[in-house]
Amino acid sequence: MTEDEALARAAGLGDAWQGREAEIAEAIAHARRLAASFPRPADERAEPMPVYAAPAPKAARA
């Protein structure tokens, strides 16, 4: 079993991938490019982005 076949089966395609090897390979390549485009933090436990803090509400005018 090739890596592409294993990935297709892991995605739930079963035998439906047969005859569509080029499409599966293209989808796998696209997923790898997409995954590589996100920066990885040096520390795996680090937050991927800063925590969002809502600004405090302004005092109501009387």
PDB file of N, CA and C in Angstrom:
ATOM      1  N   MET A   1       0.849  -1.175   0.000  1.00  0.00           N
ATOM      2  CA  MET A   1       0.000   0.000   0.000  1.00  0.00           C
ATOM      3  C   MET A   1       0.897   1.240   0.000  1.00  0.00           C
ATOM      4  N   THR A   2       0.623   2.136  -0.931  1.00  0.00           N
ATOM      5  CA  THR A   2       1.409   3.362  -1.005  1.00  0.00           C
ATOM      6  C   THR A   2       0.895   4.364   0.025  1.00  0.00           C
ATOM      7  N   GLU A   3       1.669   5.420   0.219  1.00  0.00           N
ATOM      8  CA  GLU A   3       1.260   6.456   1.163  1.00  0.00           C
ATOM      9  C   GLU A   3      -0.040   7.107   0.703  1.00  0.00           C
ATOM     10  N   ASP A   4      -0.171   7.358  -0.602  1.00  0.00           N
ATOM     11  CA  ASP A   4      -1.393   7.964  -1.129  1.00  0.00           C
ATOM     12  C   ASP A   4      -2.607   7.069  -0.878  1.00  0.00           C
ATOM     13  N   GLU A   5      -2.441   5.763  -1.059  1.00  0.00           N
ATOM     14  CA  GLU A   5      -3.540   4.840  -0.799  1.00  0.00           C
ATOM     15  C   GLU A   5      -3.930   4.866   0.671  1.00  0.00           C
ATOM     16  N   ALA A   6      -2.926   4.884   1.545  1.00  0.00           N
ATOM     17  CA  ALA A   6      -3.201   4.915   2.980  1.00  0.00           C
ATOM     18  C   ALA A   6      -3.919   6.198   3.373  1.00  0.00           C
ATOM     19  N   LEU A   7      -3.499   7.323   2.809  1.00  0.00           N
ATOM     20  CA  LEU A   7      -4.154   8.591   3.116  1.00  0.00           C
ATOM     21  C   LEU A   7      -5.582   8.620   2.582  1.00  0.00           C
ATOM     22  N   ALA A   8      -5.801   8.061   1.402  1.00  0.00           N
ATOM     23  CA  ALA A   8      -7.148   8.010   0.831  1.00  0.00           C
ATOM     24  C   ALA A   8      -8.060   7.149   1.703  1.00  0.00           C
ATOM     25  N   ARG A   9      -7.560   6.038   2.147  1.00  0.00           N
ATOM     26  CA  ARG A   9      -8.376   5.167   3.010  1.00  0.00           C
ATOM     27  C   ARG A   9      -8.614   5.812   4.359  1.00  0.00           C
ATOM     28  N   ALA A  10      -7.600   6.512   4.892  1.00  0.00           N
ATOM     29  CA  ALA A  10      -7.767   7.197   6.174  1.00  0.00           C
ATOM     30  C   ALA A  10      -8.809   8.306   6.073  1.00  0.00           C
ATOM     31  N   ALA A  11      -8.948   8.898   4.892  1.00  0.00           N
ATOM     32  CA  ALA A  11      -9.949   9.945   4.673  1.00  0.00           C
ATOM     33  C   ALA A  11     -11.343   9.357   4.462  1.00  0.00           C
ATOM     34  N   GLY A  12     -11.459   8.032   4.488  1.00  0.00           N
ATOM     35  CA  GLY A  12     -12.752   7.390   4.354  1.00  0.00           C
ATOM     36  C   GLY A  12     -13.166   7.103   2.929  1.00  0.00           C
ATOM     37  N   LEU A  13     -12.221   7.137   1.994  1.00  0.00           N
ATOM     38  CA  LEU A  13     -12.563   6.896   0.598  1.00  0.00           C
ATOM     39  C   LEU A  13     -12.679   5.421   0.263  1.00  0.00           C
ATOM     40  N   GLY A  14     -12.095   4.551   1.079  1.00  0.00           N
ATOM     41  CA  GLY A  14     -12.176   3.123   0.809  1.00  0.00           C
ATOM     42  C   GLY A  14     -11.636   2.798  -0.572  1.00  0.00           C
ATOM     43  N   ASP A  15     -12.396   2.044  -1.339  1.00  0.00           N
ATOM     44  CA  ASP A  15     -11.961   1.694  -2.691  1.00  0.00           C
ATOM     45  C   ASP A  15     -12.379   2.731  -3.726  1.00  0.00           C
ATOM     46  N   ALA A  16     -13.054   3.769  -3.295  1.00  0.00           N
ATOM     47  CA  ALA A  16     -13.507   4.793  -4.241  1.00  0.00           C
ATOM     48  C   ALA A  16     -12.356   5.560  -4.878  1.00  0.00           C
ATOM     49  N   TRP A  17     -11.175   5.507  -4.283  1.00  0.00           N
ATOM     50  CA  TRP A  17     -10.009   6.217  -4.826  1.00  0.00           C
ATOM     51  C   TRP A  17      -9.467   5.533  -6.067  1.00  0.00           C
ATOM     52  N   GLN A  18      -9.812   4.275  -6.275  1.00  0.00           N
ATOM     53  CA  GLN A  18      -9.275   3.526  -7.406  1.00  0.00           C
ATOM     54  C   GLN A  18      -9.679   4.197  -8.715  1.00  0.00           C
ATOM     55  N   GLY A  19      -8.718   4.408  -9.577  1.00  0.00           N
ATOM     56  CA  GLY A  19      -8.958   5.050 -10.855  1.00  0.00           C
ATOM     57  C   GLY A  19      -8.913   6.568 -10.763  1.00  0.00           C
ATOM     58  N   ARG A  20      -8.704   7.092  -9.577  1.00  0.00           N
ATOM     59  CA  ARG A  20      -8.658   8.544  -9.384  1.00  0.00           C
ATOM     60  C   ARG A  20      -7.354   8.935  -8.690  1.00  0.00           C
ATOM     61  N   GLU A  21      -6.304   8.185  -8.983  1.00  0.00           N
ATOM     62  CA  GLU A  21      -5.026   8.402  -8.309  1.00  0.00           C
ATOM     63  C   GLU A  21      -4.483   9.819  -8.510  1.00  0.00           C
ATOM     64  N   ALA A  22      -4.650  10.362  -9.715  1.00  0.00           N
ATOM     65  CA  ALA A  22      -4.137  11.710  -9.993  1.00  0.00           C
ATOM     66  C   ALA A  22      -4.870  12.745  -9.153  1.00  0.00           C
ATOM     67  N   GLU A  23      -6.171  12.589  -9.013  1.00  0.00           N
ATOM     68  CA  GLU A  23      -6.947  13.530  -8.205  1.00  0.00           C
ATOM     69  C   GLU A  23      -6.568  13.440  -6.733  1.00  0.00           C
ATOM     70  N   ILE A  24      -6.379  12.217  -6.252  1.00  0.00           N
ATOM     71  CA  ILE A  24      -5.987  12.018  -4.856  1.00  0.00           C
ATOM     72  C   ILE A  24      -4.612  12.622  -4.618  1.00  0.00           C
ATOM     73  N   ALA A  25      -3.679  12.390  -5.530  1.00  0.00           N
ATOM     74  CA  ALA A  25      -2.326  12.938  -5.382  1.00  0.00           C
ATOM     75  C   ALA A  25      -2.366  14.471  -5.380  1.00  0.00           C
ATOM     76  N   GLU A  26      -3.213  15.049  -6.226  1.00  0.00           N
ATOM     77  CA  GLU A  26      -3.333  16.508  -6.265  1.00  0.00           C
ATOM     78  C   GLU A  26      -3.920  17.039  -4.960  1.00  0.00           C
ATOM     79  N   ALA A  27      -4.913  16.359  -4.420  1.00  0.00           N
ATOM     80  CA  ALA A  27      -5.521  16.783  -3.157  1.00  0.00           C
ATOM     81  C   ALA A  27      -4.528  16.675  -2.005  1.00  0.00           C
ATOM     82  N   ILE A  28      -3.732  15.625  -1.996  1.00  0.00           N
ATOM     83  CA  ILE A  28      -2.725  15.448  -0.951  1.00  0.00           C
ATOM     84  C   ILE A  28      -1.672  16.537  -1.055  1.00  0.00           C
ATOM     85  N   ALA A  29      -1.222  16.835  -2.271  1.00  0.00           N
ATOM     86  CA  ALA A  29      -0.217  17.886  -2.462  1.00  0.00           C
ATOM     87  C   ALA A  29      -0.768  19.235  -2.018  1.00  0.00           C
ATOM     88  N   HIS A  30      -2.036  19.496  -2.334  1.00  0.00           N
ATOM     89  CA  HIS A  30      -2.663  20.754  -1.920  1.00  0.00           C
ATOM     90  C   HIS A  30      -2.742  20.841  -0.395  1.00  0.00           C
ATOM     91  N   ALA A  31      -3.140  19.760   0.248  1.00  0.00           N
ATOM     92  CA  ALA A  31      -3.237  19.751   1.711  1.00  0.00           C
ATOM     93  C   ALA A  31      -1.871  19.965   2.352  1.00  0.00           C
ATOM     94  N   ARG A  32      -0.840  19.382   1.777  1.00  0.00           N
ATOM     95  CA  ARG A  32       0.519  19.568   2.325  1.00  0.00           C
ATOM     96  C   ARG A  32       0.978  21.014   2.154  1.00  0.00           C
ATOM     97  N   ARG A  33       0.689  21.627   0.994  1.00  0.00           N
ATOM     98  CA  ARG A  33       1.058  23.039   0.788  1.00  0.00           C
ATOM     99  C   ARG A  33       0.307  23.928   1.767  1.00  0.00           C
ATOM    100  N   LEU A  34      -0.955  23.643   1.959  1.00  0.00           N
ATOM    101  CA  LEU A  34      -1.759  24.430   2.880  1.00  0.00           C
ATOM    102  C   LEU A  34      -1.236  24.301   4.311  1.00  0.00           C
ATOM    103  N   ALA A  35      -0.932  23.090   4.731  1.00  0.00           N
ATOM    104  CA  ALA A  35      -0.426  22.873   6.088  1.00  0.00           C
ATOM    105  C   ALA A  35       0.930  23.542   6.288  1.00  0.00           C
ATOM    106  N   ALA A  36       1.752  23.575   5.251  1.00  0.00           N
ATOM    107  CA  ALA A  36       3.078  24.178   5.367  1.00  0.00           C
ATOM    108  C   ALA A  36       3.015  25.700   5.353  1.00  0.00           C
ATOM    109  N   SER A  37       1.887  26.270   4.943  1.00  0.00           N
ATOM    110  CA  SER A  37       1.802  27.727   4.843  1.00  0.00           C
ATOM    111  C   SER A  37       1.531  28.391   6.189  1.00  0.00           C
ATOM    112  N   PHE A  38       1.135  27.623   7.186  1.00  0.00           N
ATOM    113  CA  PHE A  38       0.892  28.185   8.506  1.00  0.00           C
ATOM    114  C   PHE A  38       2.176  28.140   9.328  1.00  0.00           C
ATOM    115  N   PRO A  39       2.552  29.259   9.948  1.00  0.00           N
ATOM    116  CA  PRO A  39       3.772  29.254  10.758  1.00  0.00           C
ATOM    117  C   PRO A  39       3.591  28.387  12.003  1.00  0.00           C
ATOM    118  N   ARG A  40       4.618  27.685  12.357  1.00  0.00           N
ATOM    119  CA  ARG A  40       4.593  26.840  13.546  1.00  0.00           C
ATOM    120  C   ARG A  40       5.345  27.553  14.663  1.00  0.00           C
ATOM    121  N   PRO A  41       4.802  27.574  15.889  1.00  0.00           N
ATOM    122  CA  PRO A  41       5.529  28.192  16.990  1.00  0.00           C
ATOM    123  C   PRO A  41       6.732  27.328  17.381  1.00  0.00           C
ATOM    124  N   ALA A  42       7.760  27.973  17.903  1.00  0.00           N
ATOM    125  CA  ALA A  42       8.950  27.240  18.331  1.00  0.00           C
ATOM    126  C   ALA A  42       8.608  26.297  19.482  1.00  0.00           C
ATOM    127  N   ASP A  43       7.717  26.731  20.343  1.00  0.00           N
ATOM    128  CA  ASP A  43       7.281  25.910  21.476  1.00  0.00           C
ATOM    129  C   ASP A  43       5.900  25.357  21.144  1.00  0.00           C
ATOM    130  N   GLU A  44       5.755  24.046  21.136  1.00  0.00           N
ATOM    131  CA  GLU A  44       4.482  23.415  20.782  1.00  0.00           C
ATOM    132  C   GLU A  44       3.348  23.815  21.719  1.00  0.00           C
ATOM    133  N   ARG A  45       3.694  24.186  22.946  1.00  0.00           N
ATOM    134  CA  ARG A  45       2.663  24.548  23.918  1.00  0.00           C
ATOM    135  C   ARG A  45       2.236  26.005  23.799  1.00  0.00           C
ATOM    136  N   ALA A  46       2.897  26.757  22.946  1.00  0.00           N
ATOM    137  CA  ALA A  46       2.585  28.174  22.800  1.00  0.00           C
ATOM    138  C   ALA A  46       1.244  28.370  22.105  1.00  0.00           C
ATOM    139  N   GLU A  47       0.598  29.466  22.413  1.00  0.00           N
ATOM    140  CA  GLU A  47      -0.653  29.813  21.745  1.00  0.00           C
ATOM    141  C   GLU A  47      -0.349  30.110  20.275  1.00  0.00           C
ATOM    142  N   PRO A  48      -1.191  29.679  19.361  1.00  0.00           N
ATOM    143  CA  PRO A  48      -0.933  29.964  17.953  1.00  0.00           C
ATOM    144  C   PRO A  48      -1.130  31.434  17.606  1.00  0.00           C
ATOM    145  N   MET A  49      -1.896  32.153  18.421  1.00  0.00           N
ATOM    146  CA  MET A  49      -2.096  33.584  18.184  1.00  0.00           C
ATOM    147  C   MET A  49      -2.367  34.233  19.539  1.00  0.00           C
ATOM    148  N   PRO A  50      -2.149  35.524  19.630  1.00  0.00           N
ATOM    149  CA  PRO A  50      -2.407  36.177  20.916  1.00  0.00           C
ATOM    150  C   PRO A  50      -3.870  36.034  21.331  1.00  0.00           C
ATOM    151  N   VAL A  51      -4.082  35.980  22.604  1.00  0.00           N
ATOM    152  CA  VAL A  51      -5.438  35.887  23.138  1.00  0.00           C
ATOM    153  C   VAL A  51      -6.158  37.193  22.843  1.00  0.00           C
ATOM    154  N   TYR A  52      -7.396  37.093  22.418  1.00  0.00           N
ATOM    155  CA  TYR A  52      -8.173  38.286  22.112  1.00  0.00           C
ATOM    156  C   TYR A  52      -8.748  38.828  23.414  1.00  0.00           C
ATOM    157  N   ALA A  53      -8.573  40.108  23.629  1.00  0.00           N
ATOM    158  CA  ALA A  53      -9.128  40.752  24.807  1.00  0.00           C
ATOM    159  C   ALA A  53     -10.126  41.807  24.350  1.00  0.00           C
ATOM    160  N   ALA A  54     -11.334  41.703  24.848  1.00  0.00           N
ATOM    161  CA  ALA A  54     -12.349  42.709  24.514  1.00  0.00           C
ATOM    162  C   ALA A  54     -12.076  43.969  25.306  1.00  0.00           C
ATOM    163  N   PRO A  55     -12.174  45.132  24.675  1.00  0.00           N
ATOM    164  CA  PRO A  55     -11.952  46.355  25.423  1.00  0.00           C
ATOM    165  C   PRO A  55     -13.022  46.554  26.488  1.00  0.00           C
ATOM    166  N   ALA A  56     -12.635  47.194  27.580  1.00  0.00           N
ATOM    167  CA  ALA A  56     -13.587  47.462  28.656  1.00  0.00           C
ATOM    168  C   ALA A  56     -14.651  48.434  28.155  1.00  0.00           C
ATOM    169  N   PRO A  57     -15.890  48.245  28.577  1.00  0.00           N
ATOM    170  CA  PRO A  57     -16.944  49.167  28.108  1.00  0.00           C
ATOM    171  C   PRO A  57     -16.717  50.565  28.655  1.00  0.00           C
ATOM    172  N   LYS A  58     -17.075  51.551  27.840  1.00  0.00           N
ATOM    173  CA  LYS A  58     -16.946  52.943  28.261  1.00  0.00           C
ATOM    174  C   LYS A  58     -18.068  53.287  29.234  1.00  0.00           C
ATOM    175  N   ALA A  59     -17.772  54.179  30.112  1.00  0.00           N
ATOM    176  CA  ALA A  59     -18.788  54.606  31.079  1.00  0.00           C
ATOM    177  C   ALA A  59     -19.923  55.305  30.349  1.00  0.00           C
ATOM    178  N   ALA A  60     -21.122  55.036  30.773  1.00  0.00           N
ATOM    179  CA  ALA A  60     -22.293  55.667  30.161  1.00  0.00           C
ATOM    180  C   ALA A  60     -22.352  57.139  30.533  1.00  0.00           C
ATOM    181  N   ARG A  61     -22.724  57.945  29.559  1.00  0.00           N
ATOM    182  CA  ARG A  61     -22.852  59.378  29.829  1.00  0.00           C
ATOM    183  C   ARG A  61     -24.195  59.659  30.490  1.00  0.00           C
ATOM    184  N   ALA A  62     -24.169  60.508  31.471  1.00  0.00           N
ATOM    185  CA  ALA A  62     -25.423  60.829  32.175  1.00  0.00           C
ATOM    186  C   ALA A  62     -26.007  62.129  31.699  1.00  0.00           C
TER     187      ALA A  62
END
